Coordinates of C-alpha atoms in Angstrom, one line a residue:
M1 CA 0.5 -21.0 86.1
C2 CA -1.9 -19.7 83.6
N3 CA 1.3 -17.1 82.2
V4 CA 3.2 -20.3 81.7
M5 CA 0.8 -22.2 79.5
T6 CA 0.1 -19.2 77.6
Y7 CA 3.7 -18.6 76.9
K8 CA 4.0 -22.1 75.8
K9 CA 0.5 -21.9 73.5
I10 CA 2.1 -18.8 71.8
M11 CA 5.8 -20.0 71.4
K12 CA 3.8 -23.1 69.1
Q13 CA 1.6 -21.0 67.5
N14 CA 4.9 -18.9 66.1
L15 CA 6.7 -22.1 65.5
V16 CA 4.0 -23.2 63.1
I17 CA 4.3 -19.7 61.5
F18 CA 7.6 -20.1 61.1
L19 CA 7.7 -23.8 59.6
F20 CA 4.8 -22.6 57.2
S21 CA 6.5 -19.5 56.2
T22 CA 9.6 -21.2 55.5
L23 CA 8.0 -23.8 53.2
A24 CA 6.2 -21.4 51.6
L25 CA 9.2 -19.5 50.8
G26 CA 11.2 -22.6 49.6
A27 CA 8.3 -23.2 47.3
C28 CA 8.2 -20.2 45.7
A29 CA 12.2 -19.6 45.5
K30 CA 12.0 -23.2 43.5
S31 CA 9.1 -22.0 41.4
T32 CA 11.3 -19.0 40.4
E33 CA 14.0 -21.1 39.4
T34 CA 12.0 -23.4 37.7
S35 CA 10.5 -20.4 35.9
T36 CA 13.4 -18.7 35.1
K37 CA 15.2 -22.0 34.2
A38 CA 11.9 -22.6 31.4
A39 CA 12.5 -19.1 30.3
Q40 CA 16.3 -19.1 29.2
P41 CA 16.3 -19.9 25.4
S42 CA 18.1 -23.0 23.8
A43 CA 21.6 -22.9 22.8
E44 CA 19.8 -23.0 19.3
L45 CA 17.6 -20.0 19.8
Q46 CA 20.6 -18.2 21.5
Q47 CA 22.9 -18.8 18.4
K48 CA 19.5 -17.2 16.2
I49 CA 19.3 -14.0 18.8
Q50 CA 23.1 -13.7 18.0
K51 CA 23.4 -13.8 14.3
L52 CA 20.2 -11.6 14.4
V53 CA 22.0 -9.2 16.6
E54 CA 25.2 -9.0 14.3
K55 CA 22.8 -8.5 11.1
T56 CA 20.5 -5.6 12.6
K57 CA 24.3 -3.7 14.1
K58 CA 25.6 -4.0 10.7
N59 CA 22.4 -2.7 8.8
M60 CA 21.6 0.0 10.9
I61 CA 22.4 3.2 9.2
F62 CA 23.7 6.4 10.4
V63 CA 21.9 9.6 9.7
E64 CA 23.5 12.5 10.7
G65 CA 20.9 14.9 11.7
G66 CA 20.0 18.4 10.8
S67 CA 17.6 21.0 9.3
F68 CA 15.2 20.3 6.1
M69 CA 11.6 21.5 4.8
M70 CA 9.2 18.7 5.5
G71 CA 6.3 18.3 3.2
D72 CA 5.2 19.3 -0.5
F73 CA 7.8 21.3 -2.3
G74 CA 6.5 21.0 -5.4
H75 CA 6.0 24.8 -5.1
V76 CA 9.8 25.5 -4.4
T77 CA 11.5 22.9 -7.3
R78 CA 8.9 23.1 -10.2
K79 CA 8.8 25.6 -13.2
D80 CA 5.2 25.7 -12.7
K81 CA 4.8 26.0 -8.8
L82 CA 2.1 23.4 -8.4
P83 CA 2.6 20.8 -5.6
I84 CA 4.0 17.2 -6.3
T85 CA 0.7 15.3 -5.1
G86 CA -1.7 17.6 -4.6
L87 CA -2.2 15.9 -1.0
Y88 CA -2.8 18.4 1.3
A89 CA -1.9 16.3 4.4
A90 CA 1.7 16.9 2.8
M91 CA 1.2 20.6 3.0
P92 CA 2.5 23.1 4.2
L93 CA 6.3 22.8 3.8
H94 CA 7.7 23.5 7.1
K95 CA 11.1 23.3 8.7
V96 CA 11.9 20.3 10.7
T97 CA 15.4 20.1 12.7
L98 CA 16.4 16.5 13.7
D99 CA 18.9 15.0 16.1
S100 CA 21.4 12.1 14.5
F101 CA 19.4 8.8 14.6
S102 CA 19.9 5.0 13.0
L103 CA 17.6 3.5 10.6
N104 CA 17.5 0.0 9.3
A105 CA 18.7 -0.4 5.8
Y106 CA 16.0 -3.4 5.4
K107 CA 12.5 -4.2 6.7
T108 CA 12.2 -7.1 9.0
T109 CA 11.7 -10.3 7.4
F110 CA 9.6 -13.2 8.4
D111 CA 12.9 -14.7 9.4
D112 CA 13.6 -12.0 11.9
F113 CA 10.7 -11.7 13.4
D114 CA 10.1 -15.7 14.2
I115 CA 13.2 -15.2 16.1
Y116 CA 11.2 -12.8 18.0
T117 CA 8.0 -14.8 18.5
E118 CA 10.0 -18.0 19.7
A119 CA 12.0 -16.0 22.0
T120 CA 8.7 -14.2 23.6
G121 CA 7.2 -17.4 23.4
Q122 CA 4.3 -16.3 21.1
K123 CA 2.6 -17.8 18.1
K124 CA 4.2 -17.2 14.6
I125 CA 2.1 -14.6 12.5
A126 CA 0.9 -14.8 8.9
M127 CA 0.2 -18.8 9.3
E128 CA -3.3 -18.2 7.6
E129 CA -3.8 -20.5 4.4
I130 CA -3.6 -18.0 2.0
S131 CA -1.1 -15.8 3.8
K132 CA 1.7 -18.4 4.9
K133 CA 2.3 -18.5 1.1
L134 CA 3.9 -14.9 1.0
R135 CA 6.6 -16.7 3.9
V136 CA 8.9 -16.9 1.1
P137 CA 12.7 -16.0 1.9
N138 CA 13.0 -12.5 2.0
A139 CA 10.2 -11.3 2.3
P140 CA 8.9 -8.5 4.8
A141 CA 6.9 -9.5 8.0
G142 CA 3.1 -8.2 8.1
V143 CA 2.5 -7.2 11.6
S144 CA 0.1 -4.6 13.5
W145 CA 1.3 -1.5 14.6
Q146 CA 1.8 -2.8 18.3
Q147 CA 3.7 -5.8 17.4
A148 CA 6.1 -3.6 15.2
H149 CA 6.5 -1.7 18.2
D150 CA 7.2 -4.4 20.9
Y151 CA 9.5 -6.2 18.1
C152 CA 11.8 -2.9 18.1
Q153 CA 11.8 -2.8 21.7
W154 CA 12.5 -6.3 22.1
L155 CA 15.6 -6.0 19.5
G156 CA 16.9 -3.1 21.3
Q157 CA 17.2 -5.4 24.4
Q158 CA 19.3 -7.8 22.5
V159 CA 21.4 -5.4 20.8
G160 CA 21.8 -3.3 23.9
I161 CA 20.6 -0.3 22.3
P162 CA 17.3 1.2 22.4
M163 CA 15.2 0.8 19.7
T164 CA 11.3 2.2 18.6
L165 CA 9.7 2.9 15.3
P166 CA 10.7 6.2 13.4
T167 CA 9.1 9.3 13.3
E168 CA 7.2 10.4 9.8
A169 CA 10.3 13.4 9.8
Q170 CA 13.2 10.6 10.4
W171 CA 11.4 8.7 7.8
E172 CA 11.3 11.3 5.2
Y173 CA 14.4 13.1 6.2
A174 CA 16.2 9.7 5.7
A175 CA 14.6 8.5 2.2
R176 CA 15.2 12.4 0.9
N177 CA 18.6 11.9 1.4
R178 CA 18.9 13.6 4.8
G179 CA 16.4 16.3 3.6
E180 CA 17.5 16.9 -0.2
Y181 CA 14.4 17.8 -2.8
V182 CA 14.2 14.0 -3.8
I183 CA 10.5 12.9 -5.2
Y184 CA 11.5 9.0 -5.2
P185 CA 13.0 7.4 -2.5
T186 CA 15.3 4.5 -5.1
D187 CA 19.1 5.4 -6.4
N188 CA 18.6 8.0 -8.8
G189 CA 15.3 9.8 -7.3
E190 CA 13.9 8.5 -10.5
Y191 CA 10.4 5.9 -10.8
E192 CA 11.8 3.1 -13.3
P193 CA 9.8 0.1 -13.0
G194 CA 12.0 -2.9 -13.8
R195 CA 15.0 -1.5 -12.8
N196 CA 15.0 0.2 -9.3
V197 CA 11.2 -0.9 -8.3
W198 CA 9.2 -3.9 -9.4
S199 CA 7.2 -3.9 -12.6
D200 CA 4.0 -5.3 -13.3
E201 CA 5.6 -8.1 -15.1
Q202 CA 8.3 -9.0 -12.8
R203 CA 5.3 -9.3 -10.1
Q204 CA 3.7 -11.7 -12.3
K205 CA 6.6 -14.2 -12.7
V206 CA 7.2 -13.8 -9.1
K207 CA 3.3 -14.8 -8.8
K208 CA 4.0 -17.5 -11.0
T209 CA 7.0 -18.9 -9.2
V210 CA 5.1 -19.4 -5.8
G211 CA 2.0 -20.2 -6.9
V212 CA -0.4 -17.7 -5.5
D213 CA -2.2 -15.5 -6.9
M214 CA -1.0 -12.1 -5.1
P215 CA 2.1 -10.0 -5.5
I216 CA 4.9 -11.4 -3.6
P217 CA 7.2 -8.5 -2.1
I218 CA 11.0 -9.9 -1.7
L219 CA 13.5 -7.1 -0.6
G220 CA 16.9 -6.4 -1.5
R221 CA 16.0 -7.1 -5.2
F222 CA 16.4 -3.1 -6.4
P223 CA 19.7 -0.7 -5.6
P224 CA 19.5 1.1 -2.4
T225 CA 18.9 4.8 -2.1
P226 CA 22.3 7.1 -1.5
L227 CA 22.2 6.7 1.9
G228 CA 22.0 3.0 1.4
F229 CA 18.2 2.2 2.5
Y230 CA 16.6 -0.6 0.2
D231 CA 12.7 -1.0 -0.5
M232 CA 11.3 2.6 0.5
A233 CA 9.7 2.9 -2.8
T234 CA 8.1 -0.5 -2.9
D235 CA 7.0 -3.8 -1.0
G236 CA 4.4 -2.6 2.0
N237 CA 4.0 0.3 4.2
E238 CA 6.1 1.0 6.8
W239 CA 4.8 1.7 10.5
M240 CA 5.9 5.0 12.0
S241 CA 5.6 5.7 15.6
D242 CA 3.5 8.9 15.2
W243 CA 0.1 8.9 15.1
F244 CA -1.6 9.9 12.0
D245 CA -3.3 13.7 11.6
P246 CA -3.9 15.0 7.9
Q247 CA -3.6 18.4 9.7
Y248 CA -0.5 17.9 11.4
Y249 CA 1.8 19.8 9.8
K250 CA 0.1 23.1 10.3
H251 CA 1.1 22.8 14.1
S252 CA 4.2 20.6 14.0
S253 CA 6.8 21.7 16.3
E254 CA 10.2 22.2 14.6
K255 CA 12.7 20.0 16.8
N256 CA 12.5 16.3 16.6
P257 CA 8.4 16.3 15.9
Q258 CA 6.5 12.9 17.3
G259 CA 3.1 13.4 15.7
P260 CA 0.1 13.9 17.4
M261 CA -0.4 13.2 21.1
T262 CA -3.2 10.6 20.5
G263 CA -5.5 9.5 17.7
T264 CA -7.0 6.7 15.9
L265 CA -5.0 5.9 12.9
K266 CA -1.5 5.5 12.9
S267 CA 1.1 7.0 10.1
V268 CA 2.4 4.9 7.3
R269 CA 4.9 5.9 4.9
S270 CA 6.1 3.7 1.7
T271 CA 3.1 1.8 -0.4
Y272 CA 2.1 -1.4 -1.0
Q273 CA 2.5 -1.5 -4.9
V274 CA 0.3 -4.3 -5.6
G275 CA 0.2 -3.9 -9.1
A276 CA -0.5 -0.8 -11.7
A277 CA 3.1 0.7 -11.1
K278 CA 2.4 3.5 -13.5
S279 CA -0.6 4.7 -11.3
L280 CA 1.0 4.7 -8.4
Q281 CA 3.7 7.0 -9.6
I282 CA 1.2 9.4 -11.0
G283 CA -0.9 9.1 -7.6
G284 CA 2.0 10.0 -5.3
S285 CA 2.0 7.0 -3.1
V286 CA 5.4 6.0 -3.7
T287 CA 7.0 9.5 -3.0
T288 CA 8.8 10.4 -0.3
I289 CA 6.6 13.3 1.1
Y290 CA 3.7 10.9 0.7
R291 CA 1.4 10.2 4.0
S292 CA -1.3 8.2 5.2
G293 CA -3.2 6.7 8.4
E294 CA -3.7 3.1 8.9
N295 CA -5.7 1.3 11.3
P296 CA -3.0 -0.1 14.2
E297 CA -4.9 -2.9 14.7
P298 CA -6.8 -4.1 11.8
K299 CA -9.0 -6.8 11.6
V300 CA -10.5 -9.3 8.7
D301 CA -14.0 -10.2 8.1
E302 CA -14.8 -13.4 10.4
S303 CA -15.0 -15.9 7.0
D304 CA -11.7 -14.5 5.9
K305 CA -9.9 -15.2 9.4
D306 CA -8.1 -18.4 8.9
Y307 CA -7.0 -17.5 5.3
L308 CA -5.6 -13.8 5.4
N309 CA -3.1 -11.8 8.1
P310 CA -5.0 -8.4 8.4
N311 CA -1.3 -7.0 8.4
D312 CA -0.1 -8.2 5.3
M313 CA 0.8 -4.9 3.6
T314 CA 2.1 -3.1 6.8
A315 CA 6.2 -4.1 7.5
V316 CA 8.5 -2.7 10.1
R317 CA 12.1 -1.0 9.8
C318 CA 13.5 -0.1 13.3
A319 CA 14.8 2.9 14.0
S320 CA 17.3 4.2 17.0
N321 CA 17.7 7.8 18.7
S322 CA 21.6 6.9 19.8
P323 CA 23.4 10.1 19.0
K324 CA 26.2 7.3 17.9
P325 CA 26.4 4.9 15.0
F326 CA 25.4 1.4 16.0
I327 CA 29.5 0.1 14.6
S328 CA 32.2 2.5 15.2
N329 CA 34.9 2.7 11.9
K330 CA 37.0 0.3 14.0
E331 CA 34.8 -2.6 14.4
S332 CA 33.7 -2.3 10.7

């Protein structure tokens, strides 16, 4: 009798556990289904993403790999054998060999980045009182290093080809037309304010037009480099994937260098060009070889946090290490 009672009790307990587990699994499945539905982008957002994908494929320029001498090449090309900038971080000149890669012809705009933040459920960037006035059509999005990195990875997922930030070596190789001894990343290798880069006078006109007393960067205003890249000598620094070390060139690897393993600053290329165009030219910060580091997560003073985006002057231009072009000759 005791065994029968015990058996019935055990069966009853198992039935309760089974029913509870079934209800729990059903609720979990329902929750997952609801979550999946909520994560699905709207038809309008899907259309925006598709347009961004098509735009990205069109603008990714394939750069055939090869070897070049990276760094300050002044002593090789100048009659006086002097360096171009005198920046010790750009020395010594050293051999680098790169695999083929692709790099976007343009920096990422606010419109592009807004699609990413909407798709990932994040707030729009640069909505501070002053910074939001920089949100003019075709202006480069000012982002932190992590935002730049995450955006490129997300964009690669949408395109179906892995994307990331370029290395310093890739950027310089592309800016120098596959490693030529080019000082300025412009259409003709010269620095000509008003014709192939912004002049101070042009900046003043843009400031008056948008009604804010600071330079407003606008992409694609001037001719591209021979390889097809725009605004490499103007309109904000560009984040690189590398950590920054001013001594790195002394022990850089030759094959596809990635920069130091660790650091506190991230490498940037290009320049602010916020004014005084001539002094920037002389100082070398708009040259193809100039390199420096920036805080990957900069902060602004507490009193300015509602007015300024701390990343106003750092932009993103995505790259891909895929050995094939994004668009084949048949598609183009």
